[in-house]
Amino acid sequence: MPQPAQTIVDNFHRVQERIARAAEQAGRDASEVQLIAVTKYVDAELTEALLNAGANPLGESRPQQLWEKAKCPTLRTAKWHLIGHLQRNKVRRTVPMVELIHSVDSRRLMKAIDEAASEGGKRSRVLLEVNTSGDAAKHGLTADELQEFASQLADFPRVEVCGLMTMAARDGGTSVASRNFATLRELRDQLADDLPAGTTLSELSMGMSHDFEEAIREGATLVRIGSLLTAGID
Ligand SMILES: *Cc1c(COP(=O)(O)O)cnc(C)c1O
């Protein structure tokens, strides 16, 4: 294997070990935490190296980049997660390609996904993105918006809402990140009574390269890791 491909595969295995260790230290089973290998920093060739090493699902934050990779024959077996912002004009093209959209943050976007799913004849799986850091530059619903939205989920029968997603504050260090993650978990627990029958928000997508261990301690079921995988590659 050429050297960058070897490096990314080694990094992937190291991240898997760290996830397993963090889960164990939190008294959780490692199988409860799924790694989303974020491939937005690398080309199709290095993405293929990751996929062949067992990294799946893969995450992209920009719809166009996801589309590009999703049509690569070498990446046919990849299951794609869209982790970044989705504009409504990109919904119809994106919905059939992805297993999970992490970033639903408005009714209008939800409605567009519901319509696209209806055309495709199958339910779309999504997470609701919540702004737990109070950072105005971040996407995501406020706690109040989330509560209102959660009571309206029956309006979107073609969308299965599987859980919540957040990004922690960037500058506060790990203690602030931990608090943001705990907030997401608490919001999820508080919503339990307001959900339509059959909906359980079992997934918590939280934790990135520099804070995934804190996220696992706070109950993450999906961690989205990119830059740790490319460490040592220019
Ligand atoms: C890029 C990105 C990640 C991965 O971040 P790293 O710090 O590189 O691990 C996770 N989530 C979202 C939404 C992203 O855009």
CSV table of C-alpha atoms and ligand atoms in Angstrom, one decimal:
chain,number,residue,atom,x,y,z
A,1,MET,CA,0.0,0.0,0.0
A,2,PRO,CA,1.3,3.5,-0.7
A,3,GLN,CA,2.3,5.3,2.4
A,4,PRO,CA,-0.6,7.8,2.9
A,5,ALA,CA,-3.1,4.9,2.5
A,6,GLN,CA,-1.2,2.9,5.1
A,7,THR,CA,-1.1,5.9,7.4
A,8,ILE,CA,-4.9,6.5,7.2
A,9,VAL,CA,-5.6,2.8,7.8
A,10,ASP,CA,-3.3,2.8,10.8
A,11,ASN,CA,-5.0,5.9,12.1
A,12,PHE,CA,-8.4,4.3,11.6
A,13,HIS,CA,-7.4,1.3,13.7
A,14,ARG,CA,-6.0,3.6,16.4
A,15,VAL,CA,-9.3,5.5,16.5
A,16,GLN,CA,-11.3,2.3,16.8
A,17,GLU,CA,-9.1,1.3,19.8
A,18,ARG,CA,-9.6,4.7,21.5
A,19,ILE,CA,-13.4,4.4,21.0
A,20,ALA,CA,-13.4,0.9,22.5
A,21,ARG,CA,-11.3,2.1,25.5
A,22,ALA,CA,-13.5,5.2,26.0
A,23,ALA,CA,-16.6,3.0,25.9
A,24,GLU,CA,-15.2,0.6,28.4
A,25,GLN,CA,-14.1,3.3,30.8
A,26,ALA,CA,-17.7,4.7,30.6
A,27,GLY,CA,-19.1,1.3,31.5
A,28,ARG,CA,-20.6,0.9,28.0
A,29,ASP,CA,-20.3,-1.8,25.4
A,30,ALA,CA,-18.1,-0.7,22.5
A,31,SER,CA,-20.8,-1.9,20.1
A,32,GLU,CA,-23.0,0.9,21.3
A,33,VAL,CA,-20.7,3.5,19.7
A,34,GLN,CA,-20.5,3.7,15.9
A,35,LEU,CA,-17.7,5.5,14.2
A,36,ILE,CA,-18.6,7.7,11.2
A,37,ALA,CA,-15.4,8.0,9.3
A,38,VAL,CA,-15.5,11.5,7.9
A,39,THR,CA,-13.8,11.5,4.5
A,40,LYS,CA,-14.2,15.2,3.6
A,41,TYR,CA,-10.4,15.9,3.8
A,42,VAL,CA,-9.4,13.1,1.5
A,43,ASP,CA,-9.8,12.0,-2.2
A,44,ALA,CA,-11.6,8.9,-3.4
A,45,GLU,CA,-8.4,6.9,-3.3
A,46,LEU,CA,-7.8,7.4,0.4
A,47,THR,CA,-11.5,7.0,1.0
A,48,GLU,CA,-11.3,3.6,-0.7
A,49,ALA,CA,-8.4,2.6,1.6
A,50,LEU,CA,-10.5,3.4,4.6
A,51,LEU,CA,-13.5,1.5,3.2
A,52,ASN,CA,-11.4,-1.5,2.5
A,53,ALA,CA,-10.1,-1.4,6.0
A,54,GLY,CA,-13.6,-1.7,7.3
A,55,ALA,CA,-14.6,2.0,7.8
A,56,ASN,CA,-18.3,2.2,7.0
A,57,PRO,CA,-20.4,4.3,7.3
A,58,LEU,CA,-18.6,7.2,5.8
A,59,GLY,CA,-19.5,10.9,6.5
A,60,GLU,CA,-19.3,13.9,4.2
A,61,SER,CA,-20.3,17.4,5.3
A,62,ARG,CA,-20.9,18.9,1.8
A,63,PRO,CA,-23.6,17.4,-0.4
A,64,GLN,CA,-21.7,18.0,-3.6
A,65,GLN,CA,-18.6,16.1,-2.3
A,66,LEU,CA,-20.9,13.3,-1.1
A,67,TRP,CA,-22.5,13.1,-4.6
A,68,GLU,CA,-19.1,12.9,-6.2
A,69,LYS,CA,-17.9,10.1,-4.0
A,70,ALA,CA,-21.2,8.2,-4.0
A,71,LYS,CA,-20.9,7.7,-7.8
A,72,CYS,CA,-17.3,6.3,-7.6
A,73,PRO,CA,-17.4,2.6,-8.6
A,74,THR,CA,-14.6,1.9,-6.1
A,75,LEU,CA,-16.8,3.2,-3.3
A,76,ARG,CA,-20.0,1.3,-4.2
A,77,THR,CA,-20.3,-0.5,-0.9
A,78,ALA,CA,-20.0,2.7,1.2
A,79,LYS,CA,-23.0,3.8,3.3
A,80,TRP,CA,-23.1,7.6,3.3
A,81,HIS,CA,-24.0,9.9,6.1
A,82,LEU,CA,-24.5,13.6,5.4
A,83,ILE,CA,-23.2,15.3,8.5
A,84,GLY,CA,-23.1,19.0,7.4
A,85,HIS,CA,-25.7,21.6,6.4
A,86,LEU,CA,-28.2,20.6,3.7
A,87,GLN,CA,-29.7,23.2,1.5
A,88,ARG,CA,-33.2,22.5,0.4
A,89,ASN,CA,-32.3,22.7,-3.3
A,90,LYS,CA,-30.0,19.7,-2.8
A,91,VAL,CA,-32.4,17.5,-0.9
A,92,ARG,CA,-33.9,15.5,-3.8
A,93,ARG,CA,-30.5,14.5,-5.1
A,94,THR,CA,-29.1,13.7,-1.7
A,95,VAL,CA,-31.9,11.7,-0.1
A,96,PRO,CA,-31.6,8.6,-2.2
A,97,MET,CA,-27.9,8.4,-1.7
A,98,VAL,CA,-27.7,8.5,2.1
A,99,GLU,CA,-28.4,6.2,5.0
A,100,LEU,CA,-28.7,9.0,7.5
A,101,ILE,CA,-28.9,12.8,7.5
A,102,HIS,CA,-27.4,14.2,10.8
A,103,SER,CA,-28.3,17.9,10.3
A,104,VAL,CA,-32.0,18.6,10.0
A,105,ASP,CA,-32.6,22.0,11.7
A,106,SER,CA,-35.8,23.4,10.3
A,107,ARG,CA,-39.4,22.4,9.4
A,108,ARG,CA,-38.8,23.6,5.8
A,109,LEU,CA,-35.9,21.2,5.4
A,110,MET,CA,-37.8,18.4,7.0
A,111,LYS,CA,-40.7,19.0,4.7
A,112,ALA,CA,-38.4,18.9,1.6
A,113,ILE,CA,-36.9,15.6,2.9
A,114,ASP,CA,-40.4,14.2,3.5
A,115,GLU,CA,-41.4,15.0,-0.1
A,116,ALA,CA,-38.2,13.5,-1.6
A,117,ALA,CA,-38.6,10.4,0.5
A,118,SER,CA,-42.2,10.1,-0.8
A,119,GLU,CA,-41.0,10.3,-4.4
A,120,GLY,CA,-38.4,7.6,-3.7
A,121,GLY,CA,-40.9,5.4,-2.0
A,122,LYS,CA,-38.9,4.8,1.2
A,123,ARG,CA,-38.6,6.5,4.5
A,124,SER,CA,-35.6,8.7,5.2
A,125,ARG,CA,-33.7,8.5,8.4
A,126,VAL,CA,-32.6,11.7,10.0
A,127,LEU,CA,-31.3,13.3,13.2
A,128,LEU,CA,-32.3,16.8,14.5
A,129,GLU,CA,-29.4,19.1,14.9
A,130,VAL,CA,-29.4,21.0,18.1
A,131,ASN,CA,-27.3,24.1,19.0
A,132,THR,CA,-26.2,23.2,22.5
A,133,SER,CA,-23.3,25.7,22.7
A,134,GLY,CA,-25.2,28.9,22.2
A,135,ASP,CA,-22.8,29.8,19.5
A,136,ALA,CA,-24.8,32.0,17.1
A,137,ALA,CA,-22.5,31.0,14.2
A,138,LYS,CA,-23.6,27.3,14.5
A,139,HIS,CA,-26.5,25.7,12.9
A,140,GLY,CA,-29.1,23.8,14.9
A,141,LEU,CA,-32.3,24.2,16.8
A,142,THR,CA,-32.6,25.9,20.1
A,143,ALA,CA,-34.0,23.9,23.0
A,144,ASP,CA,-37.3,25.6,22.6
A,145,GLU,CA,-37.4,25.1,18.9
A,146,LEU,CA,-36.6,21.4,19.4
A,147,GLN,CA,-39.4,20.9,21.8
A,148,GLU,CA,-41.9,22.5,19.4
A,149,PHE,CA,-40.5,20.6,16.5
A,150,ALA,CA,-40.6,17.3,18.4
A,151,SER,CA,-44.3,17.6,19.0
A,152,GLN,CA,-44.9,18.0,15.2
A,153,LEU,CA,-43.0,15.0,13.9
A,154,ALA,CA,-46.1,13.2,12.9
A,155,ASP,CA,-46.5,15.8,10.1
A,156,PHE,CA,-43.6,14.1,8.3
A,157,PRO,CA,-44.7,10.5,7.9
A,158,ARG,CA,-41.9,9.7,5.4
A,159,VAL,CA,-39.1,10.7,7.8
A,160,GLU,CA,-37.9,8.6,10.6
A,161,VAL,CA,-36.3,10.8,13.3
A,162,CYS,CA,-33.8,8.5,15.0
A,163,GLY,CA,-32.1,10.9,17.4
A,164,LEU,CA,-30.3,14.2,17.9
A,165,MET,CA,-27.0,15.7,16.8
A,166,THR,CA,-24.8,18.5,18.1
A,167,MET,CA,-21.4,20.1,17.7
A,168,ALA,CA,-19.8,21.3,20.9
A,169,ALA,CA,-18.3,24.7,21.4
A,170,ARG,CA,-14.9,24.9,19.8
A,171,ASP,CA,-13.1,27.1,22.3
A,172,GLY,CA,-14.2,26.0,25.7
A,173,GLY,CA,-12.0,23.0,26.1
A,174,THR,CA,-13.2,19.5,27.0
A,175,SER,CA,-15.2,20.6,30.1
A,176,VAL,CA,-17.5,22.9,28.1
A,177,ALA,CA,-17.8,20.2,25.4
A,178,SER,CA,-18.8,17.7,28.0
A,179,ARG,CA,-21.5,20.0,29.2
A,180,ASN,CA,-22.8,20.5,25.7
A,181,PHE,CA,-23.0,16.8,25.2
A,182,ALA,CA,-24.8,16.3,28.5
A,183,THR,CA,-27.3,19.0,27.4
A,184,LEU,CA,-28.1,17.0,24.3
A,185,ARG,CA,-28.7,13.8,26.2
A,186,GLU,CA,-30.9,15.6,28.8
A,187,LEU,CA,-32.9,17.3,26.0
A,188,ARG,CA,-33.4,13.9,24.4
A,189,ASP,CA,-34.6,12.4,27.8
A,190,GLN,CA,-37.0,15.3,28.4
A,191,LEU,CA,-38.6,14.9,25.0
A,192,ALA,CA,-39.5,11.3,25.5
A,193,ASP,CA,-43.1,12.0,26.4
A,194,ASP,CA,-43.8,14.5,23.6
A,195,LEU,CA,-42.9,12.1,20.7
A,196,PRO,CA,-45.4,10.5,18.3
A,197,ALA,CA,-45.9,6.8,19.0
A,198,GLY,CA,-43.1,4.7,17.5
A,199,THR,CA,-40.5,7.4,17.6
A,200,THR,CA,-37.6,6.9,20.0
A,201,LEU,CA,-34.6,9.2,19.8
A,202,SER,CA,-32.1,6.5,20.4
A,203,GLU,CA,-29.1,8.0,18.5
A,204,LEU,CA,-26.9,10.8,19.9
A,205,SER,CA,-24.5,12.0,17.2
A,206,MET,CA,-21.8,13.9,19.1
A,207,GLY,CA,-18.1,14.0,19.4
A,208,MET,CA,-15.4,14.8,16.8
A,209,SER,CA,-11.6,14.3,16.7
A,210,HIS,CA,-10.8,16.4,19.8
A,211,ASP,CA,-13.8,15.6,22.0
A,212,PHE,CA,-15.1,12.1,21.1
A,213,GLU,CA,-14.0,10.5,24.3
A,214,GLU,CA,-16.0,13.1,26.4
A,215,ALA,CA,-19.0,12.5,24.0
A,216,ILE,CA,-18.8,8.7,24.6
A,217,ARG,CA,-18.8,9.3,28.3
A,218,GLU,CA,-22.0,11.4,27.9
A,219,GLY,CA,-23.8,8.8,25.9
A,220,ALA,CA,-22.8,9.3,22.2
A,221,THR,CA,-23.9,6.5,19.9
A,222,LEU,CA,-22.4,8.0,16.8
A,223,VAL,CA,-19.0,9.8,16.7
A,224,ARG,CA,-17.9,11.8,13.6
A,225,ILE,CA,-14.2,11.7,13.2
A,226,GLY,CA,-12.2,13.2,10.4
A,227,SER,CA,-8.9,14.9,11.1
A,228,LEU,CA,-7.6,12.2,13.4
A,229,LEU,CA,-7.8,9.9,10.4
A,230,THR,CA,-5.6,12.1,8.3
A,231,ALA,CA,-3.0,12.9,11.0
A,232,GLY,CA,0.5,12.5,9.4
A,233,ILE,CA,-0.8,13.0,5.8
A,234,ASP,CA,-0.1,16.3,4.1
B,1,LIG,C1,-15.8,17.9,9.7
B,1,LIG,C2,-16.8,17.5,10.6
B,1,LIG,C3,-16.6,16.5,11.6
B,1,LIG,C4,-15.2,15.9,11.8
B,1,LIG,O1,-14.4,16.8,12.4
B,1,LIG,P1,-12.9,16.5,12.9
B,1,LIG,O2,-12.6,17.5,14.0
B,1,LIG,O3,-12.1,16.7,11.7
B,1,LIG,O4,-12.9,15.1,13.4
B,1,LIG,C5,-17.6,16.2,12.4
B,1,LIG,N1,-18.9,16.7,12.2
B,1,LIG,C6,-19.1,17.7,11.3
B,1,LIG,C7,-20.5,18.2,11.2
B,1,LIG,C8,-18.1,18.1,10.5
B,1,LIG,O5,-18.4,19.0,9.5
